[in-house]
Coordinates of C-alpha atoms in Angstrom, one line a residue:
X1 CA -41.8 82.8 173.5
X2 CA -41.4 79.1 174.4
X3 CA -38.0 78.0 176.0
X4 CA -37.0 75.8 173.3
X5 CA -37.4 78.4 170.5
X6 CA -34.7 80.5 172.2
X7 CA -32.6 78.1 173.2
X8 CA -30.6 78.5 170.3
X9 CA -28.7 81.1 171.6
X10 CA -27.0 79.1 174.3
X11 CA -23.8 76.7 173.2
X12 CA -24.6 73.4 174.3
X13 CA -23.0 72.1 177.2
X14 CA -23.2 68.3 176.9
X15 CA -25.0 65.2 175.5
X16 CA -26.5 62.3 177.7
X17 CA -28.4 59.7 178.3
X18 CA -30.2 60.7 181.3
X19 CA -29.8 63.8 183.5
X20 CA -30.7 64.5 187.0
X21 CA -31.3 67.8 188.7
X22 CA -31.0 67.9 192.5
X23 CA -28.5 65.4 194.7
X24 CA -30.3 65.4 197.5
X25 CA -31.0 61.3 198.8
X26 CA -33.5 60.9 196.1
X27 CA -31.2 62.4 193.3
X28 CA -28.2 60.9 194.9
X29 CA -29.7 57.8 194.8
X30 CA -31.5 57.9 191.3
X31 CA -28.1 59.1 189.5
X32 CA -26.2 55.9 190.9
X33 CA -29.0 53.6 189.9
X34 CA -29.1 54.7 186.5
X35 CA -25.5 54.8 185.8
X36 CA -25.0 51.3 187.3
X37 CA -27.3 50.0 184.7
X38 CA -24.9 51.1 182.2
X39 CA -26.1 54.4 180.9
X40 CA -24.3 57.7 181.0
X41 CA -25.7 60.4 183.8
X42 CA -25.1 63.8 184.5
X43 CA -26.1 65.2 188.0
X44 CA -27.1 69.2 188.3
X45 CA -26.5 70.2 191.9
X46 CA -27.1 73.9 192.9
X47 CA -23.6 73.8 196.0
X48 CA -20.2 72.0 195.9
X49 CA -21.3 68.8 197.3
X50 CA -23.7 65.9 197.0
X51 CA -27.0 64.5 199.8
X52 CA -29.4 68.1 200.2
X53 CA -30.9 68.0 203.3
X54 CA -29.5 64.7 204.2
X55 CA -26.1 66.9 204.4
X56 CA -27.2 70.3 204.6
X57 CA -29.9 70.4 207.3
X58 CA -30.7 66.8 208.9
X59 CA -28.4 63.8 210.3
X60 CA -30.8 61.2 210.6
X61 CA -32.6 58.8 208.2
X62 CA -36.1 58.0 208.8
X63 CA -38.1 55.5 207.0
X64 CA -36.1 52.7 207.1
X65 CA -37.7 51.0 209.9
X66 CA -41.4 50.6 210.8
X67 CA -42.7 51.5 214.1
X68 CA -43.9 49.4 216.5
X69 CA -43.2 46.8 219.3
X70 CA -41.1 45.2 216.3
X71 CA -39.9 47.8 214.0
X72 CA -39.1 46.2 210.4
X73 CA -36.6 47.1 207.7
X74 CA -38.8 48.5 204.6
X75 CA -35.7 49.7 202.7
X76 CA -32.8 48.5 200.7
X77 CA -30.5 48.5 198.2
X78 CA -28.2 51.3 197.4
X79 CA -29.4 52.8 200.7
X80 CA -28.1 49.9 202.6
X81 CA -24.9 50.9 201.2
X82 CA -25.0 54.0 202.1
X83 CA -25.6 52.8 205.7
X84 CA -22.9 50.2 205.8
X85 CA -20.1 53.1 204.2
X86 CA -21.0 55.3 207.1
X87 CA -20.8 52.5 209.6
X88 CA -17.4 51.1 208.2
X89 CA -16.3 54.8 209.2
X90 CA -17.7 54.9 212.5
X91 CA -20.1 57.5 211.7
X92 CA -23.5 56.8 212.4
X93 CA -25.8 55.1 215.1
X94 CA -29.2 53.9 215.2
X95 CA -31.5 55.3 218.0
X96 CA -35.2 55.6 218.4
X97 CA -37.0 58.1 217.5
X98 CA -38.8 60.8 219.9
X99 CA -42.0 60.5 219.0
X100 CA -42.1 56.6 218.4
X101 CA -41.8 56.9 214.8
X102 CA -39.4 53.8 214.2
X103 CA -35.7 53.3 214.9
X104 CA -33.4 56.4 212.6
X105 CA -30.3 56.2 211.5
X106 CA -27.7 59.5 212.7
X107 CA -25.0 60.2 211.5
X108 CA -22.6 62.4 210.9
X109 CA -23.4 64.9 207.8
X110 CA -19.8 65.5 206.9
X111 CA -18.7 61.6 206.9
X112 CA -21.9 61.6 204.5
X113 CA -20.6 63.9 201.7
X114 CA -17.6 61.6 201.3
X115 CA -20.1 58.5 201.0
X116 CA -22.4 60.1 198.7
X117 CA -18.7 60.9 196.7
X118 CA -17.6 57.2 196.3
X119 CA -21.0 56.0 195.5
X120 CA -21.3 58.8 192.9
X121 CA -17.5 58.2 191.4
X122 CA -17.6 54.6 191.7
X123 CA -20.9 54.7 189.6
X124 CA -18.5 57.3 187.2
X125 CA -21.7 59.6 187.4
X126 CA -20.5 62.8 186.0
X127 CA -21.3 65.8 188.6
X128 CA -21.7 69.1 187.5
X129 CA -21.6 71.1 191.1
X130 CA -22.0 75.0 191.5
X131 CA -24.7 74.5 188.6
X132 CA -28.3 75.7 188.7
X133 CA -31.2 74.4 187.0
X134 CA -33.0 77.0 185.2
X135 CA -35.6 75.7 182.7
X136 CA -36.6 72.9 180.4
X137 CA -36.5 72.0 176.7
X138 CA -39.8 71.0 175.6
X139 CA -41.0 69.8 172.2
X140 CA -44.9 70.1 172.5
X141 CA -45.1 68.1 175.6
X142 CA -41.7 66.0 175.6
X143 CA -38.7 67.5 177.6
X144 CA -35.3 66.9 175.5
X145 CA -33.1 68.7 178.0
X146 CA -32.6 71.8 180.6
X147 CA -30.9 75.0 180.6
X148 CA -28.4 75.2 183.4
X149 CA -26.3 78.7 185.0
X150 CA -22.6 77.8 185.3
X151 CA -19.5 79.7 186.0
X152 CA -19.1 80.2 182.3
X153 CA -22.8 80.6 181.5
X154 CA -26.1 79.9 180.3
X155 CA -25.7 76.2 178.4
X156 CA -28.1 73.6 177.7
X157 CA -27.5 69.9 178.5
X158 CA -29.7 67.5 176.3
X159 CA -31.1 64.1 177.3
X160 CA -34.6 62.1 176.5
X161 CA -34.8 61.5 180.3
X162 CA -34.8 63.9 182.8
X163 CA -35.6 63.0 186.7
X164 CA -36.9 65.9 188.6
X165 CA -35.3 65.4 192.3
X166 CA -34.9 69.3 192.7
X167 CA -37.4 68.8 196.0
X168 CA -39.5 71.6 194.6
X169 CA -40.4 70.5 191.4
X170 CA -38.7 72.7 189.6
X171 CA -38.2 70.7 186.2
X172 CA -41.8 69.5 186.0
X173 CA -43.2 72.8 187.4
X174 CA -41.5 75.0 184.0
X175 CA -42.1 71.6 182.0
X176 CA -45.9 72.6 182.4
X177 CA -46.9 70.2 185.3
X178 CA -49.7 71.0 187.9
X179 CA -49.3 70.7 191.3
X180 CA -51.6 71.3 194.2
X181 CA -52.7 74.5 195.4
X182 CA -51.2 75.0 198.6
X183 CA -53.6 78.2 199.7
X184 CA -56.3 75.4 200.2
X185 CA -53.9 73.2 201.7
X186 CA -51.3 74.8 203.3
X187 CA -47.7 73.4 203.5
X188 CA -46.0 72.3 206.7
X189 CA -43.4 74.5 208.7
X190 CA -40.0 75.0 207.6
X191 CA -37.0 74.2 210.3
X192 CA -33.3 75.4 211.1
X193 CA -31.6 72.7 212.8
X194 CA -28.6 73.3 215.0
X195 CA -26.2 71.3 216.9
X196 CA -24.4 71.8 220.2
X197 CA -21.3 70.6 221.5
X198 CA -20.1 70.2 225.5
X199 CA -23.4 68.7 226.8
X200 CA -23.0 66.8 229.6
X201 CA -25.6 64.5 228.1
X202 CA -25.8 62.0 231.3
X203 CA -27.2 64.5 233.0
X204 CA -29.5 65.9 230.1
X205 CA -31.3 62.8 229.2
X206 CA -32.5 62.6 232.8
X207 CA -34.9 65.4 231.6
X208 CA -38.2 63.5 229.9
X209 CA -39.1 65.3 226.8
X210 CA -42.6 65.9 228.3
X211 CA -40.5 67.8 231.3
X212 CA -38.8 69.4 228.5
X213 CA -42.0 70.2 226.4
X214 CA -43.6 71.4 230.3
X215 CA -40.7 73.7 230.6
X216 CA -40.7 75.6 227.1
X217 CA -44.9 76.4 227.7
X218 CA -44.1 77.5 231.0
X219 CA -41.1 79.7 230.1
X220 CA -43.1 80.9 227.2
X221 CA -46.0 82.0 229.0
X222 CA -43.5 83.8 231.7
X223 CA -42.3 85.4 228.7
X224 CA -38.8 84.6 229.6
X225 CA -38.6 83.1 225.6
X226 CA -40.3 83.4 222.3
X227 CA -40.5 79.6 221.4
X228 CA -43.1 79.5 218.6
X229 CA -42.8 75.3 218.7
X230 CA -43.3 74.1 222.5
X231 CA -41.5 70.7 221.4
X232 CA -39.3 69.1 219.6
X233 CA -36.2 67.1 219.9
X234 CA -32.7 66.8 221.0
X235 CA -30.6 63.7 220.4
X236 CA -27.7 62.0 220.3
X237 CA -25.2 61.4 217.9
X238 CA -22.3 59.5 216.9
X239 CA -19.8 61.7 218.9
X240 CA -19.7 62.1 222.6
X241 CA -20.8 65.9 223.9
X242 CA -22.4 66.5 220.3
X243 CA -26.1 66.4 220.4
X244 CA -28.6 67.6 217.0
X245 CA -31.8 69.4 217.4
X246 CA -35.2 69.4 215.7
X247 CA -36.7 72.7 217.2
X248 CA -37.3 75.5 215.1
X249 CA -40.7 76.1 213.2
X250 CA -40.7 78.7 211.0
X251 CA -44.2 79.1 208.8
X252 CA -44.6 80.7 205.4
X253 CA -47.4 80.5 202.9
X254 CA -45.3 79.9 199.7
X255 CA -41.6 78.2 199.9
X256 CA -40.9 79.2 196.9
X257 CA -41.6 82.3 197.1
X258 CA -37.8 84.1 197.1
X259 CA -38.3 87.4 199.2
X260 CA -40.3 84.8 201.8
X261 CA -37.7 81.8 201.6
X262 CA -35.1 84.6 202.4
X263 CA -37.0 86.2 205.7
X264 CA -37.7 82.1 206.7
X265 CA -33.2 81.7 206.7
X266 CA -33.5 84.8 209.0
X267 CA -36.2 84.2 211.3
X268 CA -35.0 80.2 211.7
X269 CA -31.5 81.0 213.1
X270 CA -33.1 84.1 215.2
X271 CA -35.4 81.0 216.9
X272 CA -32.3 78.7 217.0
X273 CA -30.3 81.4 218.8
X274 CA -34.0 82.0 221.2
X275 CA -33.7 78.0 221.8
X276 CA -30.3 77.5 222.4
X277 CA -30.5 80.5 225.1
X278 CA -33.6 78.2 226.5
X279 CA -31.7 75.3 227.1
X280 CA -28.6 76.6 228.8
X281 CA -30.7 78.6 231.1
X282 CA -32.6 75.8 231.7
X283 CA -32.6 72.4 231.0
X284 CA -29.9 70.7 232.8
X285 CA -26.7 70.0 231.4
X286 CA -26.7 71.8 228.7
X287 CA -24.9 75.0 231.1
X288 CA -21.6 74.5 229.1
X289 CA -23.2 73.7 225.6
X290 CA -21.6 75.6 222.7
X291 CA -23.6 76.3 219.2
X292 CA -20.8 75.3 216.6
X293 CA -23.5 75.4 213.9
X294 CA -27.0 76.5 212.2
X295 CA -28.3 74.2 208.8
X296 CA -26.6 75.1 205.5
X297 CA -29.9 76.1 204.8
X298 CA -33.7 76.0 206.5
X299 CA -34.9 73.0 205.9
X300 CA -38.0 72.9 203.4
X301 CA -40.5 70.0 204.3
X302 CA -43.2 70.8 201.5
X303 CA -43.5 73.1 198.6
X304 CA -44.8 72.0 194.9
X305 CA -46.3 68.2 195.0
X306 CA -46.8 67.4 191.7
X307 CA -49.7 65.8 190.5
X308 CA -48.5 62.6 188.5
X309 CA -50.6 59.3 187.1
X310 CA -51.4 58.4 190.8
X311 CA -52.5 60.9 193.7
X312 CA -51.1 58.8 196.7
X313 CA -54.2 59.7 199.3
X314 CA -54.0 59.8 203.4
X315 CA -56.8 56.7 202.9
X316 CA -53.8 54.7 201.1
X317 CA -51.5 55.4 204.0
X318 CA -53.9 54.9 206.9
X319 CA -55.1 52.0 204.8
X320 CA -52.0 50.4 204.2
X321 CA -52.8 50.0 200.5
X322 CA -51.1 47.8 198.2
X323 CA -50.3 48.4 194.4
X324 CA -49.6 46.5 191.7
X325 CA -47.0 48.9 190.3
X326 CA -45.4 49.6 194.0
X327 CA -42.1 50.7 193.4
X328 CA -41.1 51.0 197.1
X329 CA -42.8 50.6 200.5
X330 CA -43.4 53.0 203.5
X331 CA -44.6 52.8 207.2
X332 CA -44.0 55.8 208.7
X333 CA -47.2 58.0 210.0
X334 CA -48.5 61.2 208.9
X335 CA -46.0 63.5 210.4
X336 CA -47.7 67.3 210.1
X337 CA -45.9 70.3 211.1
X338 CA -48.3 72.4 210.5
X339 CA -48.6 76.2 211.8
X340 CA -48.9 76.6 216.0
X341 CA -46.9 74.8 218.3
X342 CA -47.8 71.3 218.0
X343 CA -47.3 68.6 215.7
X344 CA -50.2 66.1 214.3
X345 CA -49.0 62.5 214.5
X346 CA -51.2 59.6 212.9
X347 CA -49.7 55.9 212.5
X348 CA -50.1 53.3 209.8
X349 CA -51.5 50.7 211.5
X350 CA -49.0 48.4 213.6
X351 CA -46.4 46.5 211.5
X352 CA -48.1 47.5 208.9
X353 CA -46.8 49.3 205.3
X354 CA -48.0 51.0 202.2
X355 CA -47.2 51.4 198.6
X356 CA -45.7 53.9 196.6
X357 CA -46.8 52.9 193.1
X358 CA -44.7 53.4 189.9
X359 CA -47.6 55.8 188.7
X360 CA -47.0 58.5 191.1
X361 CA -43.6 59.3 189.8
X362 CA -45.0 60.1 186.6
X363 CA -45.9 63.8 185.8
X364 CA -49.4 64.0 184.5
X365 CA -49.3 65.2 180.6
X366 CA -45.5 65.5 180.6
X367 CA -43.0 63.2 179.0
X368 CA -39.5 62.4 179.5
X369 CA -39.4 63.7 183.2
X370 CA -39.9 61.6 186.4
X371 CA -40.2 62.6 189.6
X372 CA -38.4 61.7 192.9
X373 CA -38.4 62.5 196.5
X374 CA -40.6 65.0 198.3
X375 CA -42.0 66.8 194.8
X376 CA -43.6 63.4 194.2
X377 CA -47.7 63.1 193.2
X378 CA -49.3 63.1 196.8
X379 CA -52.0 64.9 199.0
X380 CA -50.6 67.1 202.3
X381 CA -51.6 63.9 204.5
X382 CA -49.7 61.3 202.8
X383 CA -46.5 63.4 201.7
X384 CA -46.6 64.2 205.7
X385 CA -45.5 60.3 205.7
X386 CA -43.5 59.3 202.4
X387 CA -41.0 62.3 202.7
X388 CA -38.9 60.5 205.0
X389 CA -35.5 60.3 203.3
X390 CA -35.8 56.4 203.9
X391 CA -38.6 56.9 201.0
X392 CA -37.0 59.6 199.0
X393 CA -33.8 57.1 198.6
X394 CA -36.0 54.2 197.4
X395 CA -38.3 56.4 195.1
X396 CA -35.0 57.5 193.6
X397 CA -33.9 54.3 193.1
X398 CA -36.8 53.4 191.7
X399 CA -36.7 56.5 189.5
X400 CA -32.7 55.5 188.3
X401 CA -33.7 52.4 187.4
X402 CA -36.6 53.6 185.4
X403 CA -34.5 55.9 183.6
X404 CA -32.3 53.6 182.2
X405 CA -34.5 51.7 181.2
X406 CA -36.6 54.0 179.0
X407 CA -33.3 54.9 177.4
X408 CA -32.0 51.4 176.2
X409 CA -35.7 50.5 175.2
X410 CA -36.1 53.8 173.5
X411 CA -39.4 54.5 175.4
X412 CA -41.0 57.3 177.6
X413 CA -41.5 56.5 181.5
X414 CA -45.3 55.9 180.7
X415 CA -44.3 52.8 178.6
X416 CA -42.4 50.7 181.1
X417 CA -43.4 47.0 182.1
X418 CA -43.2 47.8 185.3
X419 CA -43.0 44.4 186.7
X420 CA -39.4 44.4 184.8
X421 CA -38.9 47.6 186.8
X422 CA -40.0 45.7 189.7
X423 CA -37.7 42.8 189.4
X424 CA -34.3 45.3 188.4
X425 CA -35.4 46.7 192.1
X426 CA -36.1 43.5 193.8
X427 CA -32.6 41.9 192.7
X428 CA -30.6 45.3 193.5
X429 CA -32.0 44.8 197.1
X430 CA -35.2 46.8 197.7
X431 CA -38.2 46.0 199.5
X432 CA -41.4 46.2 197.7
X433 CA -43.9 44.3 200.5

C-alpha cells in the first residue's frame, strides 16, 4: 500500500509553502533563500541544531576558492554572509589547503551553529529540530508533502515543494528516484575527525606532511600502529593550541546501510584513538596534545547520487564545461577517497571552473522535489569535486531560490525560466562564470 493512501491516519502537522528536509550547508542555505523571497519554509532537521557536517564533523569550507598560482573566489551570496558573521566573531581563518586544493575557510563549528541561527531566524524560517524525515506524499508522480517522527508523533507536513538536502537522498529515494548503483562504483571512505588541544604547533609544523606521511608507513609496517590511511591532515585553526584532523578512513560498501553505518561510528573513533596515540608518540609537539573531541557523527562523503535531468560527468569537470542553465560554478579537483591508503587527486585545469547546471537538481520522473548538496545528479568522478560545502551552499541557494519561485508561479521545478533563476542568483551575489 502506497504512502499516501495511509497517510490518513496521521493528524497533519502543518501547511507550507515549501519544506526542506536536512540543514546541513545546502539545506541551510536553501531554506534562507526561499524564505527571503517571501514564501513560508519549514526546515526538518534530524538533531537540535542547524549546518550537518559543516557543524557536526568538519570546520573548514572548501570550494570557495580555486586552486592555483591565483586562487579565485567562485562563490557568493548568502555564503559570503556566512563568512563575514563568523569573521565579525573572530571565529574563522583562511589557510591553504594540504593538498593544494585552494585556499579553505576554518572555523570554529560551535561559533557556526549560532550563525546558521540568525541567518535562519532573521529569514523567520520556521525549524522543526529533533524531527526525522520518514517518507513522502506522492500523487502518481507529484510529491505533496512528507511524513515526519516527532516527539508527539507520526504527522505529515504538506507543501507543493519539497527540497531534498537530507545528503542521502532520502526524499527522492522513497519519492521513487533512481540513483546509481554503487556495487559498480563504489563510494568513497567515510571519516571521524578529531581535534586536539595543547600542541605546541611551532614546533609541529616543522614536520613536512611528506615526513609525516614517511613516518605513519614506517610505523605501520613496524607494526607499532594500525593506520589504515598513511595521510592525511592536521591544521590549524582559529584558536591557539587547537589543531583539527582529517585522518581516519573508514570503508563500507553501503552507507546507508544501518547495522554497517553503526560498525563505521565504532571502527572511526577506534582509528582516531590509534592516530592520536601516533602522533604523541611521535610526531613532534604533539607530546602534550589532549583529544577533547571525536565528530558528532562519521562523516559520510557519498551514498545515494541521484540521477536527475543532467548526469554531471568527470569529462565536464576535467573539461571545464559550461552550461547554459549553470546554476553555480566549481573548481575544485576530483578528490577520491577511495578504499586503501591513498587518495586520487585530479585538478580542473588551472584557473579554470565548471558548471553545475540547473538540470542536475532535478530528479528524473519526479515532481515537486529538488535536490541539493551531495545527493545531487552526478557520476563518482565529478561528485568527488562538487561536494565541497563551498558547492553544496550555492546549489542550495540555487535550490531556495528555485523553490520559491515554482510556488508564486504555481509551477513544478521542470517549468522554470531559468535565466530568471539565473538573474535572482546573480543579483543576491552568486557567481555563475
Amino acid at each position: 500500500m502506497s504512502i499516501s493512501k495511509f497517510s490518513k491516519k496521521y493528524a497533519k502537522l502543518l501547511e507550507t509553502d515549501v519544506i526542506v528536509i536536512g540543514s546541513g550547508t545546502a539545506g541551510s542555505t536553501a531554506a534562507i533563500a526561499a524564505a527571503r523571497q517571501g514564501v513560508d519554509v519549514v526546515l526538518v532537521e534530524r538533531f537540535g541544531y542547524l549546518g550537518g557536517i559543516s557543524t557536526s564533523v568538519l570546520d573548514t569550507f572548501y570550494g570557495f576558492y580555486t586552486p592555483g598560482n591565483e586562487p579565485r573566489k567562485v562563490v557568493g551570496g548568502i555564503p559570503d554572509e556566512i563568512v563575514i558573521r563568523l569573521q565579525k566573531k573572530g571565529a574563522m581563518i583562511t589557510r591553504p589547503n594540504t593538498y593544494g586544493a585552494g585556499l579553505g575557510i576554518t572555523y570554529d563549528p560551535e561559533t557556526l551553529k549560532i550563525v546558521w541561527d540568525e541567518l535562519i531566524c532573521d529569514a523567520n524560517v520556521r525549524v522543526l529540530f529533533h524531527t526525522l524525515f520518514l517518507d513522502v506524499l506522492m500523487e502518481e508522480d507529484r510529491c505533496e508533502g512528507v511524513l515526519v517522527a516527532t516527539k508527539s508523533g507520526i504527522k505529515k507536513i504538506l507543501a507543493p515543494i519539497v527540497i531534498d538536502a537530507s545528503g542521502d537522498g532520502d526524499v527522492a529515494y522513497k519519492a521513487g528516484a533512481q540513483y546509481e548503483d554503487w556495487r559498480a562504483v563504489p563510494v568513497q571512505s567515510l571519516t571521524t575527525t578529531f581535534r586536539l588541544i595543547n600542541v605546541d604547533w611551532e614546533r609541529a609544523s616543522k614536520v613536512t606532511k611528506e615526513e609525516l606521511w614517511q613516518q605513519m608507513r614506517e610505523s605501520s609496517e613496524k607494526g607499532e600502529y594500525n593506520l589504515p590511511r598513511k595521510e592525511g591532515s592536521l591544521h590549524i585553526t582559529p584558536f591557539q593550541g587547537v589543531i583539527a584532523t582529517n585522518m581516519v578512513r573508514v570503508y563500507v560498501e553501503d552507507p546507508t546501510d544501518p547495522f554497517q553505518l553503526s560498525n563505521a561510528e565504532i571502527e572511526g573513533r577506534k582509528q582516531a584513538i590509534e592516530y592520536y596515540r601516533f602522533l604523541k608518540e611521535k610526531i613532534p609537539g604533539y607530546e602534550n596534545a589532549i583529544l577533547i573531541n571525536f565528530s558528532t557523527y562519521i562523516g559520510v562523503r557519498e551514498s545515494r547520487r541521484i540521477i536527475g535531468e543532467y548526469w554531471l560527468t568527470r569529462d565536464d569537470v576535467l573539461g571545464a564545461h559550461k552550461f547554459e542553465d549553470t546554476i553555480a560554478v566549481c573548481g575544485a579537483p576530483i578528490e577520491d577517497h577511495r578504499k586503501g591508503s591513498t587518495t586520487r587527486w585530479e585538478y580542473v585545469p588551472n584557473g579554470a571552473v565548471y558548471g553545475i547546471p540547473y538540470r542536475c537538481l532535478i530528479p528524473k520522473s519526479i515532481s515537486g522535489i529538488l535536490i541539493a548538496g551531495r545527493c545531487v545528479s552526478a557520476s563518482h568522478d565529478a561528485h568527488a569535486s562538487l561536494r565541497s560545502m563551498g558547492q553544496c551552499m550555492a546549489m542550495g541557494q540555487a535550490a531556495g531560490i528555485a523553490a520559491a519561485i515554482c510556488r508564486q508561479s504555481k509551477i513544478m521545478p521542470k517549468e522554470i525560466n531559468v535565466k530568471e533563476l539565473q538573474k535572482k542568483l546573480i543579483d543576491l551575489g552568486a557567481i555563475l562564470d
